[in-house]
């Protein structure tokens, strides 16, 4: 199937690539405003940030590498984010992203529906730890209006990913044929090499006891995954309770084999070819 290209425009109001960004697909009515926390005062000069919309507060996890997010809605997103900035209970975030309509067509009912829908989608995908204390309640909307919002959602998903926050993208492609295997002793794991890193698939089995030469970094990684319920002990093995992205194949293999490992050699196709041969020597 042919892939249709998209043109994304990212405007940097002060010319800095690490400052405020306004992103849009040129043919669509949705725009996203990315606001680093230290640029919040400057964002107050942007009318896009003060519109009715949905917003995300993003932060990095100090433990398992899975980022954190809070999803909210407001009639003036900038003012609501300013309130969060003063809230010590929401001190995890370092970047806010506002979702608004270029035509000003969002109403309170629209954004309450989207807030609830975004929460459910993010929870289902499991890429981010959700910081919402309460589950958002959707507004009641007619079917044609919901259809329009679902069309907007596809644009929002694409723009968020382009800005570095793939909160609504599936962790692994279940349709893929490029599944790799890592096995040893009791370990029996499946994974996928993706644009974002190496994904170990749910249900993968890890060795329980670490080798004496494993080193602190292997022990620490496995302990953090256990503490965050990404790994769970089942008898004499650990099992992945969900798909999990590692930065590269080697830490993924190390967690599974409970020792230092070269993931490029440990991960193999069903035919026995290493990941190194298939992906680094194409």
mmCIF file of C-alpha atoms in Angstrom:
data_model
loop_
_atom_site.group_PDB
_atom_site.id
_atom_site.type_symbol
_atom_site.label_atom_id
_atom_site.label_comp_id
_atom_site.label_asym_id
_atom_site.label_seq_id
_atom_site.Cartn_x
_atom_site.Cartn_y
_atom_site.Cartn_z
ATOM 1 C CA UNK A 1 0.000 0.000 0.000
ATOM 2 C CA UNK A 2 1.328 3.425 -0.942
ATOM 3 C CA UNK A 3 2.106 5.806 1.921
ATOM 4 C CA UNK A 4 0.741 9.314 1.488
ATOM 5 C CA UNK A 5 3.187 12.061 2.386
ATOM 6 C CA UNK A 6 2.349 14.994 4.660
ATOM 7 C CA UNK A 7 3.739 18.508 4.880
ATOM 8 C CA UNK A 8 4.174 19.780 8.436
ATOM 9 C CA UNK A 9 4.949 23.425 9.091
ATOM 10 C CA UNK A 10 6.741 24.301 12.343
ATOM 11 C CA UNK A 11 7.022 27.990 13.162
ATOM 12 C CA UNK A 12 9.530 29.153 15.794
ATOM 13 C CA UNK A 13 8.406 32.618 16.973
ATOM 14 C CA UNK A 14 11.761 33.569 18.484
ATOM 15 C CA UNK A 15 13.857 31.602 15.982
ATOM 16 C CA UNK A 16 15.125 29.080 18.537
ATOM 17 C CA UNK A 17 14.605 25.336 17.870
ATOM 18 C CA UNK A 18 14.513 24.670 21.624
ATOM 19 C CA UNK A 19 11.909 27.351 22.395
ATOM 20 C CA UNK A 20 8.200 27.723 21.567
ATOM 21 C CA UNK A 21 7.039 25.930 18.412
ATOM 22 C CA UNK A 22 3.732 26.160 16.552
ATOM 23 C CA UNK A 23 3.081 23.081 14.409
ATOM 24 C CA UNK A 24 0.403 22.422 11.823
ATOM 25 C CA UNK A 25 -0.328 20.380 8.719
ATOM 26 C CA UNK A 26 -0.838 23.129 6.186
ATOM 27 C CA UNK A 27 -4.120 21.785 4.806
ATOM 28 C CA UNK A 28 -5.735 21.133 8.223
ATOM 29 C CA UNK A 29 -7.398 23.356 10.850
ATOM 30 C CA UNK A 30 -5.574 21.946 13.893
ATOM 31 C CA UNK A 31 -2.470 23.552 15.355
ATOM 32 C CA UNK A 32 -0.260 22.548 18.268
ATOM 33 C CA UNK A 33 1.714 24.963 20.437
ATOM 34 C CA UNK A 34 4.750 23.458 22.192
ATOM 35 C CA UNK A 35 5.800 25.454 25.272
ATOM 36 C CA UNK A 36 8.964 24.661 27.260
ATOM 37 C CA UNK A 37 8.214 25.314 30.928
ATOM 38 C CA UNK A 38 10.888 27.996 31.171
ATOM 39 C CA UNK A 39 9.204 29.857 28.272
ATOM 40 C CA UNK A 40 5.761 29.968 29.870
ATOM 41 C CA UNK A 41 5.758 33.760 30.314
ATOM 42 C CA UNK A 42 6.688 34.230 26.661
ATOM 43 C CA UNK A 43 3.842 31.886 25.659
ATOM 44 C CA UNK A 44 1.421 34.384 27.186
ATOM 45 C CA UNK A 45 2.074 36.592 24.155
ATOM 46 C CA UNK A 46 0.787 33.912 21.793
ATOM 47 C CA UNK A 47 -2.989 34.038 21.133
ATOM 48 C CA UNK A 48 -2.902 30.370 20.036
ATOM 49 C CA UNK A 49 -1.994 29.297 23.577
ATOM 50 C CA UNK A 50 -4.957 31.184 25.088
ATOM 51 C CA UNK A 51 -7.638 29.481 23.034
ATOM 52 C CA UNK A 52 -10.156 26.784 23.988
ATOM 53 C CA UNK A 53 -8.329 23.487 23.721
ATOM 54 C CA UNK A 54 -6.807 20.371 25.157
ATOM 55 C CA UNK A 55 -3.320 20.467 26.645
ATOM 56 C CA UNK A 56 -0.650 17.974 27.641
ATOM 57 C CA UNK A 57 1.993 18.346 30.350
ATOM 58 C CA UNK A 58 4.976 16.123 29.492
ATOM 59 C CA UNK A 59 7.851 15.067 31.730
ATOM 60 C CA UNK A 60 10.549 12.417 31.854
ATOM 61 C CA UNK A 61 10.459 9.496 34.250
ATOM 62 C CA UNK A 62 13.361 9.089 36.679
ATOM 63 C CA UNK A 63 12.896 5.320 36.793
ATOM 64 C CA UNK A 64 11.908 3.085 33.874
ATOM 65 C CA UNK A 65 12.350 5.584 31.044
ATOM 66 C CA UNK A 66 8.637 5.745 30.300
ATOM 67 C CA UNK A 67 7.682 9.455 30.202
ATOM 68 C CA UNK A 68 4.864 11.041 32.205
ATOM 69 C CA UNK A 69 1.893 13.027 30.936
ATOM 70 C CA UNK A 70 -1.073 14.934 32.328
ATOM 71 C CA UNK A 71 -4.005 15.545 29.954
ATOM 72 C CA UNK A 72 -6.383 18.449 30.551
ATOM 73 C CA UNK A 73 -8.782 20.855 28.852
ATOM 74 C CA UNK A 74 -9.568 24.526 29.341
ATOM 75 C CA UNK A 75 -11.314 27.515 27.829
ATOM 76 C CA UNK A 76 -7.988 29.352 28.158
ATOM 77 C CA UNK A 77 -5.202 26.780 28.062
ATOM 78 C CA UNK A 78 -2.442 29.248 28.900
ATOM 79 C CA UNK A 79 -4.118 30.394 32.123
ATOM 80 C CA UNK A 80 -4.771 26.794 33.164
ATOM 81 C CA UNK A 81 -1.165 25.790 32.510
ATOM 82 C CA UNK A 82 -0.013 28.766 34.604
ATOM 83 C CA UNK A 83 -2.046 27.339 37.499
ATOM 84 C CA UNK A 84 -0.306 23.976 37.059
ATOM 85 C CA UNK A 85 3.043 25.774 37.047
ATOM 86 C CA UNK A 86 2.351 26.944 40.614
ATOM 87 C CA UNK A 87 1.072 23.536 41.755
ATOM 88 C CA UNK A 88 3.752 21.599 43.638
ATOM 89 C CA UNK A 89 1.780 18.375 43.090
ATOM 90 C CA UNK A 90 2.377 18.699 39.335
ATOM 91 C CA UNK A 91 6.073 19.418 39.350
ATOM 92 C CA UNK A 92 6.977 16.518 37.033
ATOM 93 C CA UNK A 93 6.531 18.339 33.729
ATOM 94 C CA UNK A 94 8.976 20.325 31.621
ATOM 95 C CA UNK A 95 6.987 20.825 28.397
ATOM 96 C CA UNK A 96 3.367 21.740 27.682
ATOM 97 C CA UNK A 97 1.609 21.200 24.355
ATOM 98 C CA UNK A 98 -1.658 22.991 23.554
ATOM 99 C CA UNK A 99 -4.051 21.609 20.921
ATOM 100 C CA UNK A 100 -6.258 24.320 19.397
ATOM 101 C CA UNK A 101 -8.244 25.076 16.251
ATOM 102 C CA UNK A 102 -6.871 27.631 13.782
ATOM 103 C CA UNK A 103 -10.463 28.660 13.059
ATOM 104 C CA UNK A 104 -11.430 28.973 16.747
ATOM 105 C CA UNK A 105 -14.086 26.295 16.257
ATOM 106 C CA UNK A 106 -13.470 24.285 19.445
ATOM 107 C CA UNK A 107 -16.095 24.630 22.196
ATOM 108 C CA UNK A 108 -16.034 23.441 25.787
ATOM 109 C CA UNK A 109 -18.023 20.360 24.744
ATOM 110 C CA UNK A 110 -15.505 19.550 22.005
ATOM 111 C CA UNK A 111 -12.477 19.679 24.269
ATOM 112 C CA UNK A 112 -14.110 17.763 27.123
ATOM 113 C CA UNK A 113 -14.867 14.969 24.668
ATOM 114 C CA UNK A 114 -11.303 15.038 23.324
ATOM 115 C CA UNK A 115 -9.784 15.096 26.811
ATOM 116 C CA UNK A 116 -11.623 11.899 27.721
ATOM 117 C CA UNK A 117 -10.845 10.257 24.389
ATOM 118 C CA UNK A 118 -7.136 11.179 24.630
ATOM 119 C CA UNK A 119 -6.952 9.779 28.154
ATOM 120 C CA UNK A 120 -8.408 6.424 27.070
ATOM 121 C CA UNK A 121 -6.138 6.213 24.026
ATOM 122 C CA UNK A 122 -3.021 7.051 26.046
ATOM 123 C CA UNK A 123 -3.974 4.512 28.715
ATOM 124 C CA UNK A 124 -4.566 1.831 26.080
ATOM 125 C CA UNK A 125 -1.241 2.430 24.313
ATOM 126 C CA UNK A 126 0.750 2.434 27.545
ATOM 127 C CA UNK A 127 3.608 4.583 26.266
ATOM 128 C CA UNK A 128 3.291 7.203 29.034
ATOM 129 C CA UNK A 129 2.559 7.154 32.757
ATOM 130 C CA UNK A 130 -0.694 9.103 33.181
ATOM 131 C CA UNK A 131 -0.589 11.708 35.955
ATOM 132 C CA UNK A 132 -4.342 12.428 35.960
ATOM 133 C CA UNK A 133 -5.826 11.865 39.386
ATOM 134 C CA UNK A 134 -9.359 11.493 38.042
ATOM 135 C CA UNK A 135 -10.614 9.858 34.859
ATOM 136 C CA UNK A 136 -11.955 12.590 32.525
ATOM 137 C CA UNK A 137 -15.676 12.382 31.771
ATOM 138 C CA UNK A 138 -16.660 12.927 28.104
ATOM 139 C CA UNK A 139 -19.338 15.347 26.993
ATOM 140 C CA UNK A 140 -22.321 14.068 24.987
ATOM 141 C CA UNK A 141 -21.991 15.029 21.318
ATOM 142 C CA UNK A 142 -23.967 14.178 18.167
ATOM 143 C CA UNK A 143 -22.492 11.552 15.881
ATOM 144 C CA UNK A 144 -21.482 13.917 13.015
ATOM 145 C CA UNK A 145 -19.556 16.104 15.476
ATOM 146 C CA UNK A 146 -17.721 13.074 16.878
ATOM 147 C CA UNK A 147 -16.795 12.047 13.327
ATOM 148 C CA UNK A 148 -15.244 15.493 12.759
ATOM 149 C CA UNK A 149 -13.275 15.243 16.015
ATOM 150 C CA UNK A 150 -11.965 11.790 15.064
ATOM 151 C CA UNK A 151 -10.750 13.293 11.808
ATOM 152 C CA UNK A 152 -9.005 16.002 13.864
ATOM 153 C CA UNK A 153 -7.509 13.290 16.073
ATOM 154 C CA UNK A 154 -5.498 11.834 13.192
ATOM 155 C CA UNK A 155 -3.914 15.250 12.629
ATOM 156 C CA UNK A 156 -3.227 15.702 16.352
ATOM 157 C CA UNK A 157 -1.615 12.255 16.590
ATOM 158 C CA UNK A 158 0.680 13.015 13.656
ATOM 159 C CA UNK A 159 1.705 16.440 14.964
ATOM 160 C CA UNK A 160 2.402 15.173 18.473
ATOM 161 C CA UNK A 161 4.654 12.456 17.067
ATOM 162 C CA UNK A 162 6.452 14.973 14.864
ATOM 163 C CA UNK A 163 7.151 17.094 17.969
ATOM 164 C CA UNK A 164 8.621 14.071 19.760
ATOM 165 C CA UNK A 165 5.600 12.898 21.777
ATOM 166 C CA UNK A 166 4.181 9.745 20.107
ATOM 167 C CA UNK A 167 1.624 9.246 22.871
ATOM 168 C CA UNK A 168 -1.024 7.817 20.528
ATOM 169 C CA UNK A 169 1.221 5.642 18.366
ATOM 170 C CA UNK A 170 1.164 1.900 18.931
ATOM 171 C CA UNK A 171 4.326 0.661 20.642
ATOM 172 C CA UNK A 172 4.649 -2.343 18.316
ATOM 173 C CA UNK A 173 3.215 -3.242 14.942
ATOM 174 C CA UNK A 174 1.413 -6.549 15.384
ATOM 175 C CA UNK A 175 1.264 -6.908 11.579
ATOM 176 C CA UNK A 176 5.045 -6.800 11.186
ATOM 177 C CA UNK A 177 6.966 -9.740 9.776
ATOM 178 C CA UNK A 178 10.252 -8.544 11.293
ATOM 179 C CA UNK A 179 9.989 -10.280 14.655
ATOM 180 C CA UNK A 180 13.264 -11.118 16.400
ATOM 181 C CA UNK A 181 13.900 -13.669 19.144
ATOM 182 C CA UNK A 182 16.229 -13.697 22.159
ATOM 183 C CA UNK A 183 16.626 -17.025 23.956
ATOM 184 C CA UNK A 184 18.845 -18.496 26.665
ATOM 185 C CA UNK A 185 18.389 -20.758 29.696
ATOM 186 C CA UNK A 186 14.780 -19.964 30.712
ATOM 187 C CA UNK A 187 14.578 -16.806 28.578
ATOM 188 C CA UNK A 188 12.310 -16.736 25.533
ATOM 189 C CA UNK A 189 11.538 -13.250 24.210
ATOM 190 C CA UNK A 190 10.157 -11.615 21.083
ATOM 191 C CA UNK A 191 10.914 -8.111 19.897
ATOM 192 C CA UNK A 192 10.727 -5.619 17.077
ATOM 193 C CA UNK A 193 13.326 -3.130 15.852
ATOM 194 C CA UNK A 194 11.528 0.198 15.279
ATOM 195 C CA UNK A 195 12.265 3.840 14.466
ATOM 196 C CA UNK A 196 12.238 4.654 18.185
ATOM 197 C CA UNK A 197 14.341 1.791 19.504
ATOM 198 C CA UNK A 198 13.886 -1.898 20.266
ATOM 199 C CA UNK A 199 10.445 -3.035 21.483
ATOM 200 C CA UNK A 200 10.235 -6.146 23.664
ATOM 201 C CA UNK A 201 6.769 -7.610 23.258
ATOM 202 C CA UNK A 202 4.318 -8.406 26.025
ATOM 203 C CA UNK A 203 4.635 -11.970 27.311
ATOM 204 C CA UNK A 204 8.391 -12.197 26.710
ATOM 205 C CA UNK A 205 10.144 -14.334 29.333
ATOM 206 C CA UNK A 206 13.387 -13.338 31.120
ATOM 207 C CA UNK A 207 15.904 -15.273 33.175
ATOM 208 C CA UNK A 208 15.244 -14.792 36.870
ATOM 209 C CA UNK A 209 18.742 -14.736 38.357
ATOM 210 C CA UNK A 210 21.408 -12.329 37.178
ATOM 211 C CA UNK A 211 24.849 -13.570 36.218
ATOM 212 C CA UNK A 212 27.665 -12.505 38.605
ATOM 213 C CA UNK A 213 29.165 -10.424 35.791
ATOM 214 C CA UNK A 214 25.870 -8.653 34.966
ATOM 215 C CA UNK A 215 26.938 -5.384 36.517
ATOM 216 C CA UNK A 216 24.963 -2.734 38.385
ATOM 217 C CA UNK A 217 23.332 -1.230 35.299
ATOM 218 C CA UNK A 218 21.651 -4.528 34.372
ATOM 219 C CA UNK A 219 20.463 -5.085 37.943
ATOM 220 C CA UNK A 220 19.173 -1.504 38.181
ATOM 221 C CA UNK A 221 17.278 -1.713 34.872
ATOM 222 C CA UNK A 222 15.553 -4.926 35.878
ATOM 223 C CA UNK A 223 14.704 -3.615 39.348
ATOM 224 C CA UNK A 224 13.121 -0.456 37.917
ATOM 225 C CA UNK A 225 11.052 -2.503 35.467
ATOM 226 C CA UNK A 226 9.851 -4.672 38.359
ATOM 227 C CA UNK A 227 8.986 -1.650 40.513
ATOM 228 C CA UNK A 228 6.923 -0.191 37.659
ATOM 229 C CA UNK A 229 5.129 -3.493 36.989
ATOM 230 C CA UNK A 230 6.541 -3.796 33.492
ATOM 231 C CA UNK A 231 8.213 -7.018 34.626
ATOM 232 C CA UNK A 232 6.407 -9.478 36.874
ATOM 233 C CA UNK A 233 7.743 -12.638 38.508
ATOM 234 C CA UNK A 234 5.957 -15.804 37.404
ATOM 235 C CA UNK A 235 7.468 -18.771 39.188
ATOM 236 C CA UNK A 236 11.117 -19.083 38.187
ATOM 237 C CA UNK A 237 11.081 -16.371 35.483
ATOM 238 C CA UNK A 238 10.220 -12.721 34.901
ATOM 239 C CA UNK A 239 7.583 -11.874 32.280
ATOM 240 C CA UNK A 240 6.925 -8.595 30.458
ATOM 241 C CA UNK A 241 3.385 -7.438 31.299
ATOM 242 C CA UNK A 242 3.288 -4.985 28.358
ATOM 243 C CA UNK A 243 5.232 -3.973 25.263
ATOM 244 C CA UNK A 244 8.254 -1.927 26.307
ATOM 245 C CA UNK A 245 10.628 0.263 24.279
ATOM 246 C CA UNK A 246 14.370 0.164 24.970
ATOM 247 C CA UNK A 247 16.754 2.722 23.500
ATOM 248 C CA UNK A 248 18.656 -0.017 21.649
ATOM 249 C CA UNK A 249 18.766 -3.833 21.273
ATOM 250 C CA UNK A 250 21.543 -4.382 23.834
ATOM 251 C CA UNK A 251 19.768 -3.224 27.037
ATOM 252 C CA UNK A 252 16.717 -5.193 25.887
ATOM 253 C CA UNK A 253 18.812 -8.363 25.566
ATOM 254 C CA UNK A 254 20.598 -7.678 28.861
ATOM 255 C CA UNK A 255 17.305 -7.460 30.769
ATOM 256 C CA UNK A 256 16.086 -10.715 29.210
ATOM 257 C CA UNK A 257 19.290 -12.718 29.592
ATOM 258 C CA UNK A 258 20.136 -11.206 33.010
ATOM 259 C CA UNK A 259 23.690 -10.450 31.937
ATOM 260 C CA UNK A 260 25.682 -8.070 29.777
ATOM 261 C CA UNK A 261 24.745 -8.714 26.175
ATOM 262 C CA UNK A 262 25.340 -7.489 22.637
ATOM 263 C CA UNK A 263 21.775 -7.197 21.419
ATOM 264 C CA UNK A 264 22.810 -6.921 17.784
ATOM 265 C CA UNK A 265 24.028 -10.521 18.034
ATOM 266 C CA UNK A 266 21.580 -11.930 20.609
ATOM 267 C CA UNK A 267 18.402 -10.928 18.740
ATOM 268 C CA UNK A 268 17.842 -13.276 15.793
ATOM 269 C CA UNK A 269 15.213 -13.801 13.117
ATOM 270 C CA UNK A 270 13.287 -17.073 12.993
ATOM 271 C CA UNK A 271 15.777 -18.189 10.320
ATOM 272 C CA UNK A 272 18.655 -17.588 12.741
ATOM 273 C CA UNK A 273 20.087 -14.404 11.205
ATOM 274 C CA UNK A 274 21.294 -11.820 13.710
ATOM 275 C CA UNK A 275 19.814 -8.345 13.953
ATOM 276 C CA UNK A 276 23.269 -7.036 13.069
ATOM 277 C CA UNK A 277 23.310 -8.916 9.759
ATOM 278 C CA UNK A 278 19.759 -7.982 8.789
ATOM 279 C CA UNK A 279 19.585 -4.356 9.907
ATOM 280 C CA UNK A 280 23.114 -2.925 10.108
ATOM 281 C CA UNK A 281 24.470 -4.495 6.947
ATOM 282 C CA UNK A 282 21.520 -3.897 4.602
#
